[in-house]
mmCIF file of C-alpha atoms and ligand atoms in Angstrom:
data_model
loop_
_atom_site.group_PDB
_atom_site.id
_atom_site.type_symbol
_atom_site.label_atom_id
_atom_site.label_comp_id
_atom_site.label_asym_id
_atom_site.label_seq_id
_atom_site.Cartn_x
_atom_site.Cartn_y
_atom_site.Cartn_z
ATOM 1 C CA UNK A 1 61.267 11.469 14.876
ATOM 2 C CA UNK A 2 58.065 9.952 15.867
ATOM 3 C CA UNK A 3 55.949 7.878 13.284
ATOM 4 C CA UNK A 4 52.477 8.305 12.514
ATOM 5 C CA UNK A 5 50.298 5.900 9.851
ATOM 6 C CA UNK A 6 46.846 6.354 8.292
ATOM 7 C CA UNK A 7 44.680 5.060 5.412
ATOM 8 C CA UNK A 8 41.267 5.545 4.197
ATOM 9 C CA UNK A 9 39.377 3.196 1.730
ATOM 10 C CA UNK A 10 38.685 4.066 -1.741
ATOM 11 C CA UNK A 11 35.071 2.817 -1.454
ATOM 12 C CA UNK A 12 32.960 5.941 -3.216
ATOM 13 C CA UNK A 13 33.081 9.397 -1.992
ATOM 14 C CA UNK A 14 34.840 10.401 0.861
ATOM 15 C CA UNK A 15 33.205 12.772 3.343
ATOM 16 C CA UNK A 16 33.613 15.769 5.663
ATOM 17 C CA UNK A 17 34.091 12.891 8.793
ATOM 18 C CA UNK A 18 36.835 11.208 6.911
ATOM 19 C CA UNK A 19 38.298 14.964 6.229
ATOM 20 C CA UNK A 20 37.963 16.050 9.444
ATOM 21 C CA UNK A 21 38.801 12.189 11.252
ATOM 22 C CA UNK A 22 42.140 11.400 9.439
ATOM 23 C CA UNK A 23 43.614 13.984 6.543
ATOM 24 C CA UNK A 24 43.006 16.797 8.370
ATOM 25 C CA UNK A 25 44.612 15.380 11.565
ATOM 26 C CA UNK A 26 48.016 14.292 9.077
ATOM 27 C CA UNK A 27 48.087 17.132 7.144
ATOM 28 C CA UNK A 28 48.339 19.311 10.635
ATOM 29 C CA UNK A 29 51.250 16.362 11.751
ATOM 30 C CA UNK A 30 53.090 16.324 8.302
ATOM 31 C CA UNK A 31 55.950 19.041 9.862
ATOM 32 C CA UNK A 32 56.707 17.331 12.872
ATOM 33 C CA UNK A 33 56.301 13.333 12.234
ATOM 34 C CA UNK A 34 57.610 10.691 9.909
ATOM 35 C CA UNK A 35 54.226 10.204 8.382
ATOM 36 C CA UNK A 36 52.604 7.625 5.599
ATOM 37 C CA UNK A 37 49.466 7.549 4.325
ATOM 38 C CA UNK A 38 47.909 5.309 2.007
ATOM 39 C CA UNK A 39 44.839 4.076 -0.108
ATOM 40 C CA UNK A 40 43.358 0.613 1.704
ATOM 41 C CA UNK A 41 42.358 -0.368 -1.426
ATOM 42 C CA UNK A 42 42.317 -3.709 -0.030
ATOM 43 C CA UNK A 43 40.427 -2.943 2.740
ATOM 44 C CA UNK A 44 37.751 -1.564 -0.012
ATOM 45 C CA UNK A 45 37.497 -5.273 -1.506
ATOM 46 C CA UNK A 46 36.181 -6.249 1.585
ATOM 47 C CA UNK A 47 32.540 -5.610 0.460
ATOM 48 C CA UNK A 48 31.952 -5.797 -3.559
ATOM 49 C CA UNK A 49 33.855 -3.214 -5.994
ATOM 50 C CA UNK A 50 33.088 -2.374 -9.594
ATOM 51 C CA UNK A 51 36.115 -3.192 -11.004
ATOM 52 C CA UNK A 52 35.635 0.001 -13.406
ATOM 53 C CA UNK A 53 35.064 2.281 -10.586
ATOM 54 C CA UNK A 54 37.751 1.214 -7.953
ATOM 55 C CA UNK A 55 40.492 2.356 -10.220
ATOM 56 C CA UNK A 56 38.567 5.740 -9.879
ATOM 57 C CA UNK A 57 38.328 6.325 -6.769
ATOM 58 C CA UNK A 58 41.899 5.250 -6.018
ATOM 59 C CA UNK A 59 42.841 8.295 -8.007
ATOM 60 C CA UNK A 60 40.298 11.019 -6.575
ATOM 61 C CA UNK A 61 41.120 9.528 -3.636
ATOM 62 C CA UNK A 62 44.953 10.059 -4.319
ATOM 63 C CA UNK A 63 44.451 14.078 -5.508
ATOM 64 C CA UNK A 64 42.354 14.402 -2.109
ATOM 65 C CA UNK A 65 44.915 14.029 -0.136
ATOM 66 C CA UNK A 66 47.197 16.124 -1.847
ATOM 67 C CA UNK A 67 44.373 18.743 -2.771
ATOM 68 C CA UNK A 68 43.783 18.584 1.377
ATOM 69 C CA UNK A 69 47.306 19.540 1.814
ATOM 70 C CA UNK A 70 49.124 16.163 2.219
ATOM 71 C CA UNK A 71 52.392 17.254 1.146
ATOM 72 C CA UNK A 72 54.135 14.472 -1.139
ATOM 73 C CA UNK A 73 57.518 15.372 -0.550
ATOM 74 C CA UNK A 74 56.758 15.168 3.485
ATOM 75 C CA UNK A 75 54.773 12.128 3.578
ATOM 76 C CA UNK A 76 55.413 8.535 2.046
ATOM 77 C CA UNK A 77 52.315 8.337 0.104
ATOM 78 C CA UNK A 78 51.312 4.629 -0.950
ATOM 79 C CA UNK A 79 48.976 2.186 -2.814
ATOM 80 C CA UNK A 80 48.331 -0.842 0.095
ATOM 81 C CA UNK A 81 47.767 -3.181 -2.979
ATOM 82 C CA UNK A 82 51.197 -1.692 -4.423
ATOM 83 C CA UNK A 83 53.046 -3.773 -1.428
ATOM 84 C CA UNK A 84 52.668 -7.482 -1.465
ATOM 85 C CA UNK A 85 53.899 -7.395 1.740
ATOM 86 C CA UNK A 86 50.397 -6.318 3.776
ATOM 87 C CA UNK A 87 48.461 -9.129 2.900
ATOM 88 C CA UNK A 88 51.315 -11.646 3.395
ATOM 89 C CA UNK A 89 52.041 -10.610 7.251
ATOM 90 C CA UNK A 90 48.841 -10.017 7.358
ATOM 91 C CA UNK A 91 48.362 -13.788 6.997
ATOM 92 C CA UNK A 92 50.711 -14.390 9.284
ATOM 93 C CA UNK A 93 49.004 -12.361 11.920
ATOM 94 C CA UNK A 94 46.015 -14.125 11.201
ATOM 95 C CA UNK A 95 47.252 -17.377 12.484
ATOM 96 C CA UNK A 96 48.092 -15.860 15.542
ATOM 97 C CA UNK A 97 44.793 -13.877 16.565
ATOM 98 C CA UNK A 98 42.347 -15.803 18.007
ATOM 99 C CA UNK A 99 38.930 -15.883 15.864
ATOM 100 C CA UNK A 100 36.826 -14.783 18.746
ATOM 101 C CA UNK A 101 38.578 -11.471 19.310
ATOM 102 C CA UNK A 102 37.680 -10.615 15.391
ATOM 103 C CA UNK A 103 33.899 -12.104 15.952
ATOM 104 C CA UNK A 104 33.827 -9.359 18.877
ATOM 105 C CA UNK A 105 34.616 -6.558 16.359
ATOM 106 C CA UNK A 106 32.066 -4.051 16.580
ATOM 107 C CA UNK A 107 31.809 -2.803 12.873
ATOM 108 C CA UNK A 108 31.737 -6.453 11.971
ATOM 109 C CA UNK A 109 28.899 -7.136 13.812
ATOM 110 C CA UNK A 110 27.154 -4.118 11.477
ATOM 111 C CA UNK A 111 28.444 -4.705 8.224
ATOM 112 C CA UNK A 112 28.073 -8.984 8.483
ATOM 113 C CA UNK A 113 24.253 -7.591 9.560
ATOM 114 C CA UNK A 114 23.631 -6.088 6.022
ATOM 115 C CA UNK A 115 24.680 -8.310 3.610
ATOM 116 C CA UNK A 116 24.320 -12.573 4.750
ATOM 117 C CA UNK A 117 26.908 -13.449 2.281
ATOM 118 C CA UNK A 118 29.521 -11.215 3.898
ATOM 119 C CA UNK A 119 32.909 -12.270 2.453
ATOM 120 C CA UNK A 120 35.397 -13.958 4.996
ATOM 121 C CA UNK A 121 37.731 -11.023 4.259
ATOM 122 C CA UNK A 122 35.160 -8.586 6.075
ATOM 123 C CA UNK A 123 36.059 -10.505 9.087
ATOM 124 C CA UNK A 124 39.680 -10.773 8.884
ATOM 125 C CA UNK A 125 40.039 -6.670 7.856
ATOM 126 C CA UNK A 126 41.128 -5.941 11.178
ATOM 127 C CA UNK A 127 43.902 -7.946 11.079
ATOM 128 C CA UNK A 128 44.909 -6.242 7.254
ATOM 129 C CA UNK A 129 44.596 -3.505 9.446
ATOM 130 C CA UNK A 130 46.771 -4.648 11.991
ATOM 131 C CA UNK A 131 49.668 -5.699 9.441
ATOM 132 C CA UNK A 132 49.518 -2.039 7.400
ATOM 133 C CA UNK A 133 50.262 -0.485 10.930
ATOM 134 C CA UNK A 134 52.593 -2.828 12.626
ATOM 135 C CA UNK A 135 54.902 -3.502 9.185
ATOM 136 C CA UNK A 136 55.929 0.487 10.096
ATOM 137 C CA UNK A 137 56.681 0.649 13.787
ATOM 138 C CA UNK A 138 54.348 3.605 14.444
ATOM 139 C CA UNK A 139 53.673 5.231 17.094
ATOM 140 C CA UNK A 140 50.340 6.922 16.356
ATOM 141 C CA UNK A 141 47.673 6.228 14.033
ATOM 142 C CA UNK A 142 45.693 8.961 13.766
ATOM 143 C CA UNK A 143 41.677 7.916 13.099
ATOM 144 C CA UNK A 144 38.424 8.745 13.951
ATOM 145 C CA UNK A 145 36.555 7.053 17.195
ATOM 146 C CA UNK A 146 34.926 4.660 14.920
ATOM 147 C CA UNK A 147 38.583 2.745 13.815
ATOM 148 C CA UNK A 148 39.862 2.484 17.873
ATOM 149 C CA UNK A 149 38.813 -0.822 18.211
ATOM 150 C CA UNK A 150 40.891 -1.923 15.226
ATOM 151 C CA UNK A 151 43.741 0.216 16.768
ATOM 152 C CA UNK A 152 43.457 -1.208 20.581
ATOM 153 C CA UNK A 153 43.092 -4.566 18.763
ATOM 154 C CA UNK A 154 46.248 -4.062 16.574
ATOM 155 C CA UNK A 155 47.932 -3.085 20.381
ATOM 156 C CA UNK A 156 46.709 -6.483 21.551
ATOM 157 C CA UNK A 157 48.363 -8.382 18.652
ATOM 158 C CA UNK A 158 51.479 -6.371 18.663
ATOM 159 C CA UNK A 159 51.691 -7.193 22.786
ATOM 160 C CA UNK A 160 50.836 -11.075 22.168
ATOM 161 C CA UNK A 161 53.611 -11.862 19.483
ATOM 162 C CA UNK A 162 56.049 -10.042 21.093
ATOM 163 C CA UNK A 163 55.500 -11.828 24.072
ATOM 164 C CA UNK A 164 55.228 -15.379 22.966
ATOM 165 C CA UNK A 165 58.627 -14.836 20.999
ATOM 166 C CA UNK A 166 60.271 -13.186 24.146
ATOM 167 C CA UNK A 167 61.392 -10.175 21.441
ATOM 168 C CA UNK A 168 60.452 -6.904 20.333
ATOM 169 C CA UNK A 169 58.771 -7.969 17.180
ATOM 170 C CA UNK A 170 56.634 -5.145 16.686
ATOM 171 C CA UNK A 171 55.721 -1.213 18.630
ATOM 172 C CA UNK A 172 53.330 -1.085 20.179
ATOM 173 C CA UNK A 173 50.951 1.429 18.390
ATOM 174 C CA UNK A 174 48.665 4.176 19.764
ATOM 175 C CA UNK A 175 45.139 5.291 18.481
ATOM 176 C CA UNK A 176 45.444 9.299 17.962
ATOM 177 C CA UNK A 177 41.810 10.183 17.919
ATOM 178 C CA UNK A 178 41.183 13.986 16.905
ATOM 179 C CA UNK A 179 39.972 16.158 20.005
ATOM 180 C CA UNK A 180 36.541 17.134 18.642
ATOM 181 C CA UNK A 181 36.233 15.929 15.250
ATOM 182 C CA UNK A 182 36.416 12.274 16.057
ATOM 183 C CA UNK A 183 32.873 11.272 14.966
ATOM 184 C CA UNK A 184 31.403 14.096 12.908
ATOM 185 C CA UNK A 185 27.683 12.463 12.113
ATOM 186 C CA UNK A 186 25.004 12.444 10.057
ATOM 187 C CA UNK A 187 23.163 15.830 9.582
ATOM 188 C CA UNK A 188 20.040 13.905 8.866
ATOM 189 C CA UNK A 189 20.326 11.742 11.829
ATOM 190 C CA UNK A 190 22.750 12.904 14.417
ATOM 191 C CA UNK A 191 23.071 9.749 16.235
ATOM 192 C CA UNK A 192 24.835 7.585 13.496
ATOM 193 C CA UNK A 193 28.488 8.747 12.115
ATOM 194 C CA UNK A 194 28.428 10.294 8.948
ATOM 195 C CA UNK A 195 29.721 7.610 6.145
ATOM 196 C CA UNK A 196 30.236 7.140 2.731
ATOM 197 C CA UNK A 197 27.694 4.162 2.581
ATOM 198 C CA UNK A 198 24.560 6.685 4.426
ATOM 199 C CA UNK A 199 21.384 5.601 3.122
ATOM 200 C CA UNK A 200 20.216 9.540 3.365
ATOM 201 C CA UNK A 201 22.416 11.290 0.743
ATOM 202 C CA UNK A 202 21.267 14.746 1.514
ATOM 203 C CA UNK A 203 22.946 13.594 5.983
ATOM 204 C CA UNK A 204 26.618 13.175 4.302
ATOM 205 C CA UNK A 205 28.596 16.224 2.869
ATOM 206 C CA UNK A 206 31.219 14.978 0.545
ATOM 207 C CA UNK A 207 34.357 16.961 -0.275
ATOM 208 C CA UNK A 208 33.541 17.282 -3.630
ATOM 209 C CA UNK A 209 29.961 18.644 -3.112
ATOM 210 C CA UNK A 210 28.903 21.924 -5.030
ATOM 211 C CA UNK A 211 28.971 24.953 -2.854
ATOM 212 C CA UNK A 212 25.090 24.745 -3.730
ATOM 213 C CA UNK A 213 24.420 21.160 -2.140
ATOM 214 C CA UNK A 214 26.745 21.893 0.711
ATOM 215 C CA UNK A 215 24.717 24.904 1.420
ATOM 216 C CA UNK A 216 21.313 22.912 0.764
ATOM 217 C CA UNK A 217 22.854 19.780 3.065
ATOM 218 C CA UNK A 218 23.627 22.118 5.897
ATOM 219 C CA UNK A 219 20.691 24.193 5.897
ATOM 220 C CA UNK A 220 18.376 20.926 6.398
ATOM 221 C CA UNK A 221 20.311 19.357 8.784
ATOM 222 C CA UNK A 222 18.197 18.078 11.734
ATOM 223 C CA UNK A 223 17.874 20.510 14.766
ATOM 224 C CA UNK A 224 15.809 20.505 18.167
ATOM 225 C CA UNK A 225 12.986 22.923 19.376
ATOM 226 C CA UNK A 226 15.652 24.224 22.092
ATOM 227 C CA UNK A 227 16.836 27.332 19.913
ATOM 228 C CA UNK A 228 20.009 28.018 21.277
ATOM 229 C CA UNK A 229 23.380 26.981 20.016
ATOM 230 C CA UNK A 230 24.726 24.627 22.923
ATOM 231 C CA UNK A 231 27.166 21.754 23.178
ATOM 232 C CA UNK A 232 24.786 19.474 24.757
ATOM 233 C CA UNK A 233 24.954 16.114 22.631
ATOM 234 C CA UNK A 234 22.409 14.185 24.543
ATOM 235 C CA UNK A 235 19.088 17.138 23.706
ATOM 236 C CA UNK A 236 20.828 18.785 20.803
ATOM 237 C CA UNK A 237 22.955 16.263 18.749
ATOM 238 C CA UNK A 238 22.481 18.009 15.603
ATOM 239 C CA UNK A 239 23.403 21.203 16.500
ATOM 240 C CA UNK A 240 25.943 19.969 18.924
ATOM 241 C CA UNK A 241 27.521 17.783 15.380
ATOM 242 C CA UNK A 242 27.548 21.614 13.650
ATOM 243 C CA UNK A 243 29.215 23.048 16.632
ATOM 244 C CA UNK A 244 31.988 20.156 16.634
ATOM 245 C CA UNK A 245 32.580 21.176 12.265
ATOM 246 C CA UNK A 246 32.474 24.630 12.711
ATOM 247 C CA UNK A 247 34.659 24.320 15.867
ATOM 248 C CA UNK A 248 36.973 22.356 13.859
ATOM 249 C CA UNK A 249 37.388 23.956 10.658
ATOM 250 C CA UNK A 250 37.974 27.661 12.532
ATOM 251 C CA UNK A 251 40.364 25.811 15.110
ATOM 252 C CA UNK A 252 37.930 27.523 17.550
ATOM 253 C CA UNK A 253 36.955 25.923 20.552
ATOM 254 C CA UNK A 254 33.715 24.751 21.613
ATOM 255 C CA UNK A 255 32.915 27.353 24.264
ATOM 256 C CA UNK A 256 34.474 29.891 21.920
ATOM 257 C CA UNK A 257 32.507 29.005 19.429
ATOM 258 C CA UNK A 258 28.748 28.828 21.821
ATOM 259 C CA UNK A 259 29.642 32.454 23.068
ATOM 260 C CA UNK A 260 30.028 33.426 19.271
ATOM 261 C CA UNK A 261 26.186 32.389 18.328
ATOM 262 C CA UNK A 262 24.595 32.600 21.692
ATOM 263 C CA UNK A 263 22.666 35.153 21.020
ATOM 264 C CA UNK A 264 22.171 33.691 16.804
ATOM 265 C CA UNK A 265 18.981 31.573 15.602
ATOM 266 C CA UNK A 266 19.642 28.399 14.164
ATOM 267 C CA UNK A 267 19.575 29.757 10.310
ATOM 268 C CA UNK A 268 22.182 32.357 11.254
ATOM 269 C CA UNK A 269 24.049 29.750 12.730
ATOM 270 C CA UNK A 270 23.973 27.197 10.006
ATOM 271 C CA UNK A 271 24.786 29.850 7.672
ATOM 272 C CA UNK A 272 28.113 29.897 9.362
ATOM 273 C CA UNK A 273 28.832 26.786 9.519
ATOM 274 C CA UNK A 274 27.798 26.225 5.726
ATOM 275 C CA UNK A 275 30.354 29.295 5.175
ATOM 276 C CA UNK A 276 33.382 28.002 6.964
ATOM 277 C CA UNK A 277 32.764 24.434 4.955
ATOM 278 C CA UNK A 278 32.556 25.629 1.481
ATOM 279 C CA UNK A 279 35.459 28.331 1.796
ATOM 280 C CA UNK A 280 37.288 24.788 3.134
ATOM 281 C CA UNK A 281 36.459 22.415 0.370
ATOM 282 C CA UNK A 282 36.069 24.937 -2.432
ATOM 283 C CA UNK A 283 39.997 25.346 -1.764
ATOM 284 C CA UNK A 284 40.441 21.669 -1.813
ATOM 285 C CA UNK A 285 38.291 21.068 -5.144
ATOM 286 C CA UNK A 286 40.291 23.910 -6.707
ATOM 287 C CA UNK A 287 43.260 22.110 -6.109
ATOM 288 C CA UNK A 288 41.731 18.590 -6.425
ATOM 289 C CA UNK A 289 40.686 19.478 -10.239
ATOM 290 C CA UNK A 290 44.031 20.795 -11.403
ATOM 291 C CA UNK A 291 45.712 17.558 -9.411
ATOM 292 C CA UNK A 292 43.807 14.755 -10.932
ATOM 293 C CA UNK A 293 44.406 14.096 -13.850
ATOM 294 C CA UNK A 294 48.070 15.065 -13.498
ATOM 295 C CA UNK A 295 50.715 12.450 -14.425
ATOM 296 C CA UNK A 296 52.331 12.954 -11.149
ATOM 297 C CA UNK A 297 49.375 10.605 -9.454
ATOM 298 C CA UNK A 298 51.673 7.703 -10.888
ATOM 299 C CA UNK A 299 55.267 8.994 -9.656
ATOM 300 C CA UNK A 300 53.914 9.277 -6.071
ATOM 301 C CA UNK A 301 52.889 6.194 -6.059
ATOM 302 C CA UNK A 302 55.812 4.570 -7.420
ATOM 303 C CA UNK A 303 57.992 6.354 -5.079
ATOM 304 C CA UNK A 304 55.554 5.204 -2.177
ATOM 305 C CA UNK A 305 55.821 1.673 -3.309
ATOM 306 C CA UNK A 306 59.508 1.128 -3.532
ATOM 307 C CA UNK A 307 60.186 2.920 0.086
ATOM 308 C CA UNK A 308 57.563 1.138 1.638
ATOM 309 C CA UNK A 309 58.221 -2.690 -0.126
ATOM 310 C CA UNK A 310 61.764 -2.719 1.267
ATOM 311 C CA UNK A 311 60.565 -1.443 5.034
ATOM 312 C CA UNK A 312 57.663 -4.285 4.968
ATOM 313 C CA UNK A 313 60.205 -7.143 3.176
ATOM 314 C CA UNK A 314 62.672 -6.318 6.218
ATOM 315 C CA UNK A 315 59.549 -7.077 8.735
ATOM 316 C CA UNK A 316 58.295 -10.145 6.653
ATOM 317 C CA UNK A 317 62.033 -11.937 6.864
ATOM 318 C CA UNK A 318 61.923 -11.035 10.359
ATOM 319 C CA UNK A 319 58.742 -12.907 10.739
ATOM 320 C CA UNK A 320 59.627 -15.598 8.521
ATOM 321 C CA UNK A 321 62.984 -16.430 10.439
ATOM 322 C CA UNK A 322 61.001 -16.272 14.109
ATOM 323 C CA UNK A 323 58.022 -17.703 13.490
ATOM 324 C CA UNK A 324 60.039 -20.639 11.362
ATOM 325 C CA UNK A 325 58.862 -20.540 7.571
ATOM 326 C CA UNK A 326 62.479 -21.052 6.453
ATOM 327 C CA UNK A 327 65.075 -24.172 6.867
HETATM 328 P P1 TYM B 1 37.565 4.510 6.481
HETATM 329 O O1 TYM B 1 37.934 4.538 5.053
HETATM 330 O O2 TYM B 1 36.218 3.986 6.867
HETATM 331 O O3 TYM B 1 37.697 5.956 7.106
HETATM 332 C C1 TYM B 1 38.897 6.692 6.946
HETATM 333 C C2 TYM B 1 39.162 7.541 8.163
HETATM 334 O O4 TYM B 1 38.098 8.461 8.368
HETATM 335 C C3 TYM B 1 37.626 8.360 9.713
HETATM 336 N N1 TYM B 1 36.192 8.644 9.708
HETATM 337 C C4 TYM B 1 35.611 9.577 10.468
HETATM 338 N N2 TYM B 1 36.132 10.440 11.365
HETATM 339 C C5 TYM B 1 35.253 11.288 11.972
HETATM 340 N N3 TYM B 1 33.924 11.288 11.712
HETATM 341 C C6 TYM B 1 33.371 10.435 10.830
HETATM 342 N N4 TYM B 1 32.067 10.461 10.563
HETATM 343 C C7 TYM B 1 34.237 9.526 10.154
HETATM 344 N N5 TYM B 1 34.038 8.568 9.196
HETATM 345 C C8 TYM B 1 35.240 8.034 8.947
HETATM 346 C C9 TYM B 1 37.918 6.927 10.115
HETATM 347 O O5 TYM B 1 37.955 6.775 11.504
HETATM 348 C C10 TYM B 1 39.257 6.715 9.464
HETATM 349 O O6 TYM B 1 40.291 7.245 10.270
HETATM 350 N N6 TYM B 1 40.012 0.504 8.193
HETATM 351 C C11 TYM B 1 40.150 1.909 7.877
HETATM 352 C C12 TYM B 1 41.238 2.155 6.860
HETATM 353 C C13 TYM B 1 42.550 1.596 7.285
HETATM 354 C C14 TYM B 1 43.432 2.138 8.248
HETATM 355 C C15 TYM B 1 44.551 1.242 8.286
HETATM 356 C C16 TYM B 1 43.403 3.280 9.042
HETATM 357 C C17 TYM B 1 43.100 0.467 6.804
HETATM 358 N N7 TYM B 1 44.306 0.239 7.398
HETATM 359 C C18 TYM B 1 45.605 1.469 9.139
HETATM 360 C C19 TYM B 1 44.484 3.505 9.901
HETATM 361 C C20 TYM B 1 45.571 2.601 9.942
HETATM 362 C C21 TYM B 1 38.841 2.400 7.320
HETATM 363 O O7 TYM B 1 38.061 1.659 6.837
HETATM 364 O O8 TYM B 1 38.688 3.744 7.330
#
């Protein structure tokens, strides 16, 4: 069976884009993969954490994926703190990735940009990254367009070590970015990805929003003056971004779903949209609120960190006895 990997960062709220980019993609694989999924709670130290809050989020973050369908007996579900492993290879990897390729990073370049006293982790995430997917021997990691850089770099690591050691260290991963859904953006500004850390609130629908702010979110969005209900991303981003949801979330395709509204205003069409999303997450939050506070959180977990410490310790010995950290 082929393997697929994904995380998401416990950093705040997560949104339709991370719904639609990587749990929805997973829960739709669960049947037919060998699939983990865990909580880069690493990853979220990155930029700063309140140390009350992180523990938080880990948790919603945790019921969200098994409110969203992530099915806990299908999927190895794991803490990436929980395995002392990631951050160990991950040093190891560092040593052998040139610095440049991780200057290059695009989402580096825009983070570093907003804060001057960007930690040193922010620029070494990839390679965290890189460790969390090679430690498995995946095949896919499903993502949005916005981590595929991280993936192709991961590739480029994966193909260096195993070359310079003349072995098969590591697969050679692919990026598995979802036909349609892969950048879902901002509804206040179409031209930037929808993400937890939006400066507009009311652009970024979060899966826990009331079926009232949904509505309110949706039915502001930013339009055009064209008035009809077109894929055409360059003159109509924001309706084109509310095409790509409702496409999504009705597993309707895009022409399917133009022929549908072409002869619909724009409130009739939002409407729709805003219809499809709330009978989507209000089943989610129905199951997220009897999941979370459930003492189950903590068996999954525990069962995610024992399977996955002995598949990464395997990989670190490996690395230990090749690269020569032993005597
Ligand atoms: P993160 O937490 O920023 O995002 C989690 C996932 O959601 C996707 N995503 C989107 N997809 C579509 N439209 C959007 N607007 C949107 N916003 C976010 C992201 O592409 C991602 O798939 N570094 C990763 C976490 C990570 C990881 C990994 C992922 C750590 N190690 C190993 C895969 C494999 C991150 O920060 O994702």
């Amino acid at each position: 069976m082929k393997r697929i990997l994904t995380g998401i960062q416990p950093s705040g709220s997560i949104t339709l884009g991370n719904y639609i980019g990587a749990i929805k993609q997973m829960v739709n694989m669960q049947n037919d993969y060998e699939t983990y999924i865990f909580i880069a709670d690493m990853h979220a130290i990155t930029v700063p954490q309140d140390p009350k809050e992180l523990p938080n989020n880990i948790k919603n973050l945790l019921a969200i994926y098994l409110a969203s369908g992530i099915d806990y007996k299908k999927n190895t579900i794991f803490l990436q703190s929980d395995n002392i492993y990631h951050a160990n290879i991950s040093w190891m990897l560092e040593c052998l990735t040139p610095y440049g390729e991780l200057s290059r990073m695009t989402q580096f370049k825009d983070k570093s940009k907003k804060n001057a006293n960007f930690s040193a982790g922010l620029l070494t995430y990839p390679i965290l990254m890189a460790s969390d997917i090679l430690i498995y021997d995946v095949d896919y990691v499903p993502t949005g367009q916005d981590q595929k850089q991280h993936v192709e770099l991961t590739r480029d690591i994966a193909i260096r070590i195993n070359k310079k050691y003349n072995e098969d260290v590591f697969k050679v991963p692919e990026p598995l970015i979802t036909k349609g859904g892969a950048k879902i953006m901002d509804l206040q500004d179409p031209t930037k990805k929808m993400s937890k850390s939006s400066e507009n609130q009311k652009g970024v629908i979060y899966l826990l929003d009331t079926e009232d702010t949904i509505r309110k979110k949706i039915g502001s969005a930013v339009t055009d003056s064209v008035g009809k209900v077109k894929y055409d991303i360059e003159n109509q981003p924001g309706i084109s971004n509310l095409i790509t949801i409702y496409s999504v979330l009705t597993n309707k395709s895009i022409e399917e779903v133009e022929k549908e509204f072409e002869n619909s205003n724009y409130g009739i069409f939002k409407k729709s949209v805003a219809d499809v999303v709330v009978e989507e997450l209000s089943k989610i939050q129905e199951k997220y609120n009897e999941l979370v506070n459930s003492n189950k959180l903590e068996e999954i977990l525990k069962n995610g960190k024992e399977k996955t410490t002995e598949i990464a310790k395997n990989k670190y010995e490996k690395l230990k006895s090749i690269i020569g950290l032993h005597i």
